[in-house]
């Protein structure tokens, strides 16, 4: 396993090649924002917001709206605060360094959580219940979560460090949203190109670029090893098996 120095060096918030820490294209993001349709003056919360890129896009789409980013990673929050200042959103986007499951907000017009269901003790079902509770009646939820595109192989599970029961099918994910009192308005999934570009920009690409620029660094061997493990886990394991679904839901 990579040590703390290598994890920090390869962390997502410090990676300027990543617009968001999820497989998502500009076109797909625009479609999600259009489906969420935040109204002028909307109150928006993003649970597990990272540096808040999607949150800021949603706020920018709705004049007079405000956003609360809930994120425990101080490096991500620092990047988010900087981006908000640069984009003139410092008075409209706030960050809260508390766990998503402990944030007390409610009455939002839109609640967002992408790739953060693990922040709740019960995973996906608890996340969906919390998001439903966070929005007013008639509000909307944007929920991004994993699912199995196909039955996972042993190599896929090893590459992810996952168990078979960590995810279900796409239909099971939709049914879980319905069980939480949410009705699907739009369901899309990250396509293979989005996944490949995400993996290439994340640990694999960033680690390779760093190693090329620092051939004599004491961490060089550790970084290249971490890259090789990630590359093997993806291309030899979970590529085409793990999916990421984006559900736009009505409360």
PDB file of C-alpha atoms in Angstrom:
ATOM      1  CA  UNK A   1       0.000   0.000   0.000  1.00  0.00           C
ATOM      2  CA  UNK A   2       1.251   3.543  -0.735  1.00  0.00           C
ATOM      3  CA  UNK A   3       2.493   5.449   2.283  1.00  0.00           C
ATOM      4  CA  UNK A   4       0.984   8.738   3.442  1.00  0.00           C
ATOM      5  CA  UNK A   5       3.495  10.834   1.486  1.00  0.00           C
ATOM      6  CA  UNK A   6       2.637   9.086  -1.761  1.00  0.00           C
ATOM      7  CA  UNK A   7      -1.108   9.317  -1.093  1.00  0.00           C
ATOM      8  CA  UNK A   8      -0.767  13.055  -0.484  1.00  0.00           C
ATOM      9  CA  UNK A   9       1.337  13.545  -3.600  1.00  0.00           C
ATOM     10  CA  UNK A  10      -1.252  11.737  -5.733  1.00  0.00           C
ATOM     11  CA  UNK A  11      -4.393  13.062  -4.022  1.00  0.00           C
ATOM     12  CA  UNK A  12      -7.302  14.214  -6.163  1.00  0.00           C
ATOM     13  CA  UNK A  13      -7.628  17.799  -4.810  1.00  0.00           C
ATOM     14  CA  UNK A  14      -4.073  18.594  -5.856  1.00  0.00           C
ATOM     15  CA  UNK A  15      -4.582  17.228  -9.370  1.00  0.00           C
ATOM     16  CA  UNK A  16      -5.252  20.111 -11.769  1.00  0.00           C
ATOM     17  CA  UNK A  17      -6.032  17.611 -14.551  1.00  0.00           C
ATOM     18  CA  UNK A  18      -9.210  16.623 -12.681  1.00  0.00           C
ATOM     19  CA  UNK A  19     -12.200  18.934 -13.092  1.00  0.00           C
ATOM     20  CA  UNK A  20     -14.190  16.692 -10.752  1.00  0.00           C
ATOM     21  CA  UNK A  21     -13.293  13.527  -8.891  1.00  0.00           C
ATOM     22  CA  UNK A  22     -15.663  11.282 -10.837  1.00  0.00           C
ATOM     23  CA  UNK A  23     -15.955   9.965 -14.414  1.00  0.00           C
ATOM     24  CA  UNK A  24     -17.898  12.836 -15.973  1.00  0.00           C
ATOM     25  CA  UNK A  25     -17.582  14.804 -19.204  1.00  0.00           C
ATOM     26  CA  UNK A  26     -18.483  18.449 -19.731  1.00  0.00           C
ATOM     27  CA  UNK A  27     -21.449  17.448 -21.905  1.00  0.00           C
ATOM     28  CA  UNK A  28     -22.727  14.954 -19.349  1.00  0.00           C
ATOM     29  CA  UNK A  29     -22.344  17.483 -16.531  1.00  0.00           C
ATOM     30  CA  UNK A  30     -24.353  20.041 -18.491  1.00  0.00           C
ATOM     31  CA  UNK A  31     -27.122  17.471 -18.981  1.00  0.00           C
ATOM     32  CA  UNK A  32     -27.209  16.746 -15.253  1.00  0.00           C
ATOM     33  CA  UNK A  33     -27.397  20.442 -14.381  1.00  0.00           C
ATOM     34  CA  UNK A  34     -30.218  20.949 -16.881  1.00  0.00           C
ATOM     35  CA  UNK A  35     -32.142  18.017 -15.400  1.00  0.00           C
ATOM     36  CA  UNK A  36     -31.667  19.328 -11.857  1.00  0.00           C
ATOM     37  CA  UNK A  37     -33.027  22.686 -13.102  1.00  0.00           C
ATOM     38  CA  UNK A  38     -32.125  24.795 -10.045  1.00  0.00           C
ATOM     39  CA  UNK A  39     -34.404  27.831  -9.901  1.00  0.00           C
ATOM     40  CA  UNK A  40     -33.245  31.388  -9.173  1.00  0.00           C
ATOM     41  CA  UNK A  41     -32.601  31.739  -5.461  1.00  0.00           C
ATOM     42  CA  UNK A  42     -32.341  27.977  -4.923  1.00  0.00           C
ATOM     43  CA  UNK A  43     -30.644  26.538  -1.861  1.00  0.00           C
ATOM     44  CA  UNK A  44     -28.284  23.715  -2.851  1.00  0.00           C
ATOM     45  CA  UNK A  45     -26.254  21.313  -0.723  1.00  0.00           C
ATOM     46  CA  UNK A  46     -23.549  18.913  -1.919  1.00  0.00           C
ATOM     47  CA  UNK A  47     -22.702  16.137   0.542  1.00  0.00           C
ATOM     48  CA  UNK A  48     -19.143  14.979  -0.069  1.00  0.00           C
ATOM     49  CA  UNK A  49     -18.593  17.923  -2.385  1.00  0.00           C
ATOM     50  CA  UNK A  50     -14.835  17.621  -2.832  1.00  0.00           C
ATOM     51  CA  UNK A  51     -13.665  20.981  -4.121  1.00  0.00           C
ATOM     52  CA  UNK A  52     -17.216  21.836  -5.194  1.00  0.00           C
ATOM     53  CA  UNK A  53     -16.905  22.061  -8.967  1.00  0.00           C
ATOM     54  CA  UNK A  54     -20.342  20.574  -9.617  1.00  0.00           C
ATOM     55  CA  UNK A  55     -21.837  22.605  -6.779  1.00  0.00           C
ATOM     56  CA  UNK A  56     -20.441  25.822  -8.266  1.00  0.00           C
ATOM     57  CA  UNK A  57     -21.743  24.932 -11.728  1.00  0.00           C
ATOM     58  CA  UNK A  58     -25.217  24.448 -10.241  1.00  0.00           C
ATOM     59  CA  UNK A  59     -25.027  27.745  -8.361  1.00  0.00           C
ATOM     60  CA  UNK A  60     -23.847  29.542 -11.500  1.00  0.00           C
ATOM     61  CA  UNK A  61     -26.866  28.126 -13.370  1.00  0.00           C
ATOM     62  CA  UNK A  62     -29.355  29.738 -10.971  1.00  0.00           C
ATOM     63  CA  UNK A  63     -29.098  33.506 -10.293  1.00  0.00           C
ATOM     64  CA  UNK A  64     -29.210  34.317  -6.597  1.00  0.00           C
ATOM     65  CA  UNK A  65     -28.805  30.696  -5.535  1.00  0.00           C
ATOM     66  CA  UNK A  66     -26.497  29.585  -2.730  1.00  0.00           C
ATOM     67  CA  UNK A  67     -24.561  26.381  -2.132  1.00  0.00           C
ATOM     68  CA  UNK A  68     -23.278  24.482   0.894  1.00  0.00           C
ATOM     69  CA  UNK A  69     -20.406  22.082   0.263  1.00  0.00           C
ATOM     70  CA  UNK A  70     -19.997  19.426   2.948  1.00  0.00           C
ATOM     71  CA  UNK A  71     -16.485  17.975   2.821  1.00  0.00           C
ATOM     72  CA  UNK A  72     -13.999  16.642   5.384  1.00  0.00           C
ATOM     73  CA  UNK A  73     -10.828  16.809   3.242  1.00  0.00           C
ATOM     74  CA  UNK A  74      -9.097  20.105   4.094  1.00  0.00           C
ATOM     75  CA  UNK A  75      -7.101  20.047   0.852  1.00  0.00           C
ATOM     76  CA  UNK A  76     -10.322  19.788  -1.156  1.00  0.00           C
ATOM     77  CA  UNK A  77     -11.938  22.573   0.868  1.00  0.00           C
ATOM     78  CA  UNK A  78      -8.915  24.828   0.318  1.00  0.00           C
ATOM     79  CA  UNK A  79      -9.126  24.252  -3.441  1.00  0.00           C
ATOM     80  CA  UNK A  80     -12.874  24.909  -3.349  1.00  0.00           C
ATOM     81  CA  UNK A  81     -12.489  28.181  -1.469  1.00  0.00           C
ATOM     82  CA  UNK A  82      -9.880  29.325  -3.961  1.00  0.00           C
ATOM     83  CA  UNK A  83     -12.070  28.431  -6.928  1.00  0.00           C
ATOM     84  CA  UNK A  84     -15.074  30.171  -5.384  1.00  0.00           C
ATOM     85  CA  UNK A  85     -13.059  33.371  -4.936  1.00  0.00           C
ATOM     86  CA  UNK A  86     -11.703  33.214  -8.478  1.00  0.00           C
ATOM     87  CA  UNK A  87     -15.209  32.794  -9.899  1.00  0.00           C
ATOM     88  CA  UNK A  88     -16.844  35.503  -7.806  1.00  0.00           C
ATOM     89  CA  UNK A  89     -18.830  32.983  -5.768  1.00  0.00           C
ATOM     90  CA  UNK A  90     -17.246  33.475  -2.345  1.00  0.00           C
ATOM     91  CA  UNK A  91     -20.446  35.014  -0.960  1.00  0.00           C
ATOM     92  CA  UNK A  92     -22.686  32.302  -2.443  1.00  0.00           C
ATOM     93  CA  UNK A  93     -20.759  29.053  -1.897  1.00  0.00           C
ATOM     94  CA  UNK A  94     -19.721  27.934   1.587  1.00  0.00           C
ATOM     95  CA  UNK A  95     -17.843  24.868   2.749  1.00  0.00           C
ATOM     96  CA  UNK A  96     -18.433  22.926   5.953  1.00  0.00           C
ATOM     97  CA  UNK A  97     -15.673  20.606   7.183  1.00  0.00           C
ATOM     98  CA  UNK A  98     -17.967  18.055   8.821  1.00  0.00           C
ATOM     99  CA  UNK A  99     -18.895  14.467   7.876  1.00  0.00           C
ATOM    100  CA  UNK A 100     -21.813  14.285   5.467  1.00  0.00           C
ATOM    101  CA  UNK A 101     -23.812  12.113   7.864  1.00  0.00           C
ATOM    102  CA  UNK A 102     -23.507  14.776  10.582  1.00  0.00           C
ATOM    103  CA  UNK A 103     -24.468  17.859   8.580  1.00  0.00           C
ATOM    104  CA  UNK A 104     -27.788  19.166   9.958  1.00  0.00           C
ATOM    105  CA  UNK A 105     -29.121  21.015   6.901  1.00  0.00           C
ATOM    106  CA  UNK A 106     -32.671  20.602   5.603  1.00  0.00           C
ATOM    107  CA  UNK A 107     -35.203  22.456   3.458  1.00  0.00           C
ATOM    108  CA  UNK A 108     -32.898  22.540   0.433  1.00  0.00           C
ATOM    109  CA  UNK A 109     -34.236  22.818  -3.095  1.00  0.00           C
ATOM    110  CA  UNK A 110     -31.550  20.455  -4.355  1.00  0.00           C
ATOM    111  CA  UNK A 111     -29.316  17.965  -2.558  1.00  0.00           C
ATOM    112  CA  UNK A 112     -26.331  16.386  -4.297  1.00  0.00           C
ATOM    113  CA  UNK A 113     -24.112  13.444  -3.458  1.00  0.00           C
ATOM    114  CA  UNK A 114     -21.794  11.876  -6.038  1.00  0.00           C
ATOM    115  CA  UNK A 115     -19.612   8.957  -5.031  1.00  0.00           C
ATOM    116  CA  UNK A 116     -20.054   9.618  -1.318  1.00  0.00           C
ATOM    117  CA  UNK A 117     -22.583   7.022  -0.152  1.00  0.00           C
ATOM    118  CA  UNK A 118     -19.837   5.462   1.986  1.00  0.00           C
ATOM    119  CA  UNK A 119     -20.048   8.557   4.213  1.00  0.00           C
ATOM    120  CA  UNK A 120     -23.234   7.169   5.768  1.00  0.00           C
ATOM    121  CA  UNK A 121     -23.070   4.137   8.107  1.00  0.00           C
ATOM    122  CA  UNK A 122     -25.570   2.159   6.050  1.00  0.00           C
ATOM    123  CA  UNK A 123     -24.142   3.125   2.667  1.00  0.00           C
ATOM    124  CA  UNK A 124     -26.486   3.717  -0.262  1.00  0.00           C
ATOM    125  CA  UNK A 125     -29.869   3.255   1.518  1.00  0.00           C
ATOM    126  CA  UNK A 126     -28.882   5.610   4.346  1.00  0.00           C
ATOM    127  CA  UNK A 127     -27.451   8.137   1.887  1.00  0.00           C
ATOM    128  CA  UNK A 128     -30.686   8.217  -0.102  1.00  0.00           C
ATOM    129  CA  UNK A 129     -32.800   8.603   3.048  1.00  0.00           C
ATOM    130  CA  UNK A 130     -30.580  11.469   4.232  1.00  0.00           C
ATOM    131  CA  UNK A 131     -30.767  13.234   0.880  1.00  0.00           C
ATOM    132  CA  UNK A 132     -34.553  12.848   0.843  1.00  0.00           C
ATOM    133  CA  UNK A 133     -34.703  14.376   4.326  1.00  0.00           C
ATOM    134  CA  UNK A 134     -32.445  17.256   3.270  1.00  0.00           C
ATOM    135  CA  UNK A 135     -34.784  18.599   0.582  1.00  0.00           C
ATOM    136  CA  UNK A 136     -38.177  20.259   0.803  1.00  0.00           C
ATOM    137  CA  UNK A 137     -41.248  18.496  -0.622  1.00  0.00           C
ATOM    138  CA  UNK A 138     -40.980  18.795  -4.382  1.00  0.00           C
ATOM    139  CA  UNK A 139     -37.235  19.328  -4.231  1.00  0.00           C
ATOM    140  CA  UNK A 140     -34.704  17.375  -6.251  1.00  0.00           C
ATOM    141  CA  UNK A 141     -31.781  15.095  -5.544  1.00  0.00           C
ATOM    142  CA  UNK A 142     -28.760  14.336  -7.711  1.00  0.00           C
ATOM    143  CA  UNK A 143     -27.256  11.036  -6.591  1.00  0.00           C
ATOM    144  CA  UNK A 144     -24.173   9.427  -8.109  1.00  0.00           C
ATOM    145  CA  UNK A 145     -23.320   5.908  -7.003  1.00  0.00           C
ATOM    146  CA  UNK A 146     -21.625   2.749  -8.158  1.00  0.00           C
ATOM    147  CA  UNK A 147     -23.267  -0.366  -9.577  1.00  0.00           C
ATOM    148  CA  UNK A 148     -22.162  -3.536 -11.308  1.00  0.00           C
ATOM    149  CA  UNK A 149     -22.326  -3.311 -15.093  1.00  0.00           C
ATOM    150  CA  UNK A 150     -21.779  -7.076 -15.105  1.00  0.00           C
ATOM    151  CA  UNK A 151     -21.013  -9.787 -12.583  1.00  0.00           C
ATOM    152  CA  UNK A 152     -17.637  -8.862 -11.051  1.00  0.00           C
ATOM    153  CA  UNK A 153     -14.730 -11.218 -11.503  1.00  0.00           C
ATOM    154  CA  UNK A 154     -12.201 -11.985  -8.792  1.00  0.00           C
ATOM    155  CA  UNK A 155      -9.781  -9.639 -10.607  1.00  0.00           C
ATOM    156  CA  UNK A 156     -12.334  -6.822 -10.614  1.00  0.00           C
ATOM    157  CA  UNK A 157     -13.005  -7.219  -6.890  1.00  0.00           C
ATOM    158  CA  UNK A 158      -9.281  -7.357  -6.136  1.00  0.00           C
ATOM    159  CA  UNK A 159      -8.603  -4.272  -8.262  1.00  0.00           C
ATOM    160  CA  UNK A 160     -11.225  -2.315  -6.349  1.00  0.00           C
ATOM    161  CA  UNK A 161     -10.564  -3.835  -2.955  1.00  0.00           C
ATOM    162  CA  UNK A 162     -14.315  -4.516  -2.918  1.00  0.00           C
ATOM    163  CA  UNK A 163     -16.775  -7.253  -2.028  1.00  0.00           C
ATOM    164  CA  UNK A 164     -19.523  -8.556  -4.316  1.00  0.00           C
ATOM    165  CA  UNK A 165     -22.225  -7.106  -2.048  1.00  0.00           C
ATOM    166  CA  UNK A 166     -20.739  -3.599  -2.071  1.00  0.00           C
ATOM    167  CA  UNK A 167     -22.836  -2.793  -5.156  1.00  0.00           C
ATOM    168  CA  UNK A 168     -25.943  -4.080  -6.881  1.00  0.00           C
ATOM    169  CA  UNK A 169     -27.369  -3.714 -10.366  1.00  0.00           C
ATOM    170  CA  UNK A 170     -28.505  -0.424 -11.874  1.00  0.00           C
ATOM    171  CA  UNK A 171     -32.136  -1.446 -11.394  1.00  0.00           C
ATOM    172  CA  UNK A 172     -31.464  -2.244  -7.747  1.00  0.00           C
ATOM    173  CA  UNK A 173     -29.993   1.247  -7.323  1.00  0.00           C
ATOM    174  CA  UNK A 174     -33.095   2.804  -8.889  1.00  0.00           C
ATOM    175  CA  UNK A 175     -35.339   0.700  -6.637  1.00  0.00           C
ATOM    176  CA  UNK A 176     -33.362   1.844  -3.593  1.00  0.00           C
ATOM    177  CA  UNK A 177     -34.036   5.472  -4.549  1.00  0.00           C
ATOM    178  CA  UNK A 178     -37.735   4.711  -4.919  1.00  0.00           C
ATOM    179  CA  UNK A 179     -37.762   2.987  -1.511  1.00  0.00           C
ATOM    180  CA  UNK A 180     -36.393   6.200  -0.008  1.00  0.00           C
ATOM    181  CA  UNK A 181     -39.323   8.175  -1.418  1.00  0.00           C
ATOM    182  CA  UNK A 182     -37.549   9.510  -4.496  1.00  0.00           C
ATOM    183  CA  UNK A 183     -38.782   9.210  -8.073  1.00  0.00           C
ATOM    184  CA  UNK A 184     -36.306   9.029 -10.976  1.00  0.00           C
ATOM    185  CA  UNK A 185     -36.555  11.865 -13.490  1.00  0.00           C
ATOM    186  CA  UNK A 186     -33.364  10.995 -15.377  1.00  0.00           C
ATOM    187  CA  UNK A 187     -30.909   8.108 -15.123  1.00  0.00           C
ATOM    188  CA  UNK A 188     -27.582   8.187 -16.970  1.00  0.00           C
ATOM    189  CA  UNK A 189     -24.320   6.314 -16.523  1.00  0.00           C
ATOM    190  CA  UNK A 190     -20.692   7.205 -17.089  1.00  0.00           C
ATOM    191  CA  UNK A 191     -19.613   5.802 -20.445  1.00  0.00           C
ATOM    192  CA  UNK A 192     -16.352   4.006 -21.119  1.00  0.00           C
ATOM    193  CA  UNK A 193     -14.630   7.100 -22.479  1.00  0.00           C
ATOM    194  CA  UNK A 194     -15.485   9.057 -19.339  1.00  0.00           C
ATOM    195  CA  UNK A 195     -14.071   6.240 -17.218  1.00  0.00           C
ATOM    196  CA  UNK A 196     -10.889   5.948 -19.294  1.00  0.00           C
ATOM    197  CA  UNK A 197     -10.243   9.690 -19.207  1.00  0.00           C
ATOM    198  CA  UNK A 198     -10.909   9.806 -15.463  1.00  0.00           C
ATOM    199  CA  UNK A 199      -8.523   6.960 -14.724  1.00  0.00           C
ATOM    200  CA  UNK A 200      -5.912   8.478 -17.050  1.00  0.00           C
ATOM    201  CA  UNK A 201      -6.168  11.875 -15.354  1.00  0.00           C
ATOM    202  CA  UNK A 202      -6.293  10.521 -11.814  1.00  0.00           C
ATOM    203  CA  UNK A 203      -3.693   8.327 -10.127  1.00  0.00           C
ATOM    204  CA  UNK A 204      -2.343   6.677 -13.292  1.00  0.00           C
ATOM    205  CA  UNK A 205      -1.629   9.784 -15.344  1.00  0.00           C
ATOM    206  CA  UNK A 206      -0.662  12.040 -12.477  1.00  0.00           C
ATOM    207  CA  UNK A 207       1.705   9.470 -11.025  1.00  0.00           C
ATOM    208  CA  UNK A 208       3.360   8.860 -14.370  1.00  0.00           C
ATOM    209  CA  UNK A 209       3.824  12.579 -15.026  1.00  0.00           C
ATOM    210  CA  UNK A 210       5.317  13.081 -11.560  1.00  0.00           C
ATOM    211  CA  UNK A 211       7.673  10.125 -11.958  1.00  0.00           C
ATOM    212  CA  UNK A 212       8.912  11.442 -15.316  1.00  0.00           C
ATOM    213  CA  UNK A 213       9.617  14.835 -13.757  1.00  0.00           C
ATOM    214  CA  UNK A 214      11.328  13.413 -10.636  1.00  0.00           C
ATOM    215  CA  UNK A 215      13.478  10.432 -11.732  1.00  0.00           C
ATOM    216  CA  UNK A 216      15.837  10.621  -8.758  1.00  0.00           C
ATOM    217  CA  UNK A 217      13.298  11.340  -6.032  1.00  0.00           C
ATOM    218  CA  UNK A 218      13.231   8.986  -3.011  1.00  0.00           C
ATOM    219  CA  UNK A 219       9.527   8.364  -3.618  1.00  0.00           C
ATOM    220  CA  UNK A 220       9.964   7.541  -7.303  1.00  0.00           C
ATOM    221  CA  UNK A 221       9.822   3.760  -6.885  1.00  0.00           C
ATOM    222  CA  UNK A 222       6.816   3.972  -4.565  1.00  0.00           C
ATOM    223  CA  UNK A 223       4.893   6.214  -6.942  1.00  0.00           C
ATOM    224  CA  UNK A 224       5.550   3.998  -9.966  1.00  0.00           C
ATOM    225  CA  UNK A 225       4.514   0.956  -7.935  1.00  0.00           C
ATOM    226  CA  UNK A 226       1.247   2.671  -6.933  1.00  0.00           C
ATOM    227  CA  UNK A 227       0.613   3.568 -10.582  1.00  0.00           C
ATOM    228  CA  UNK A 228       1.278  -0.002 -11.704  1.00  0.00           C
ATOM    229  CA  UNK A 229      -1.129  -1.364  -9.095  1.00  0.00           C
ATOM    230  CA  UNK A 230      -3.868   1.068 -10.123  1.00  0.00           C
ATOM    231  CA  UNK A 231      -3.297   0.400 -13.837  1.00  0.00           C
ATOM    232  CA  UNK A 232      -3.415  -3.352 -13.326  1.00  0.00           C
ATOM    233  CA  UNK A 233      -6.515  -3.089 -11.161  1.00  0.00           C
ATOM    234  CA  UNK A 234      -8.343  -0.999 -13.731  1.00  0.00           C
ATOM    235  CA  UNK A 235      -7.342  -2.451 -17.102  1.00  0.00           C
ATOM    236  CA  UNK A 236      -6.989  -5.969 -15.774  1.00  0.00           C
ATOM    237  CA  UNK A 237      -9.935  -5.873 -13.412  1.00  0.00           C
ATOM    238  CA  UNK A 238     -12.809  -3.447 -12.990  1.00  0.00           C
ATOM    239  CA  UNK A 239     -12.821  -1.645 -16.358  1.00  0.00           C
ATOM    240  CA  UNK A 240     -16.261  -2.273 -17.837  1.00  0.00           C
ATOM    241  CA  UNK A 241     -17.460  -3.946 -14.629  1.00  0.00           C
ATOM    242  CA  UNK A 242     -17.896  -1.092 -12.161  1.00  0.00           C
ATOM    243  CA  UNK A 243     -20.395   1.505 -13.369  1.00  0.00           C
ATOM    244  CA  UNK A 244     -21.208   4.951 -12.041  1.00  0.00           C
ATOM    245  CA  UNK A 245     -24.840   6.041 -12.305  1.00  0.00           C
ATOM    246  CA  UNK A 246     -26.173   9.575 -12.005  1.00  0.00           C
ATOM    247  CA  UNK A 247     -29.785   9.690 -10.818  1.00  0.00           C
ATOM    248  CA  UNK A 248     -31.767  12.922 -10.933  1.00  0.00           C
ATOM    249  CA  UNK A 249     -34.623  12.349  -8.524  1.00  0.00           C
ATOM    250  CA  UNK A 250     -37.767  14.138  -7.418  1.00  0.00           C
ATOM    251  CA  UNK A 251     -38.708  14.195  -3.742  1.00  0.00           C
TER     252      UNK A 251
END
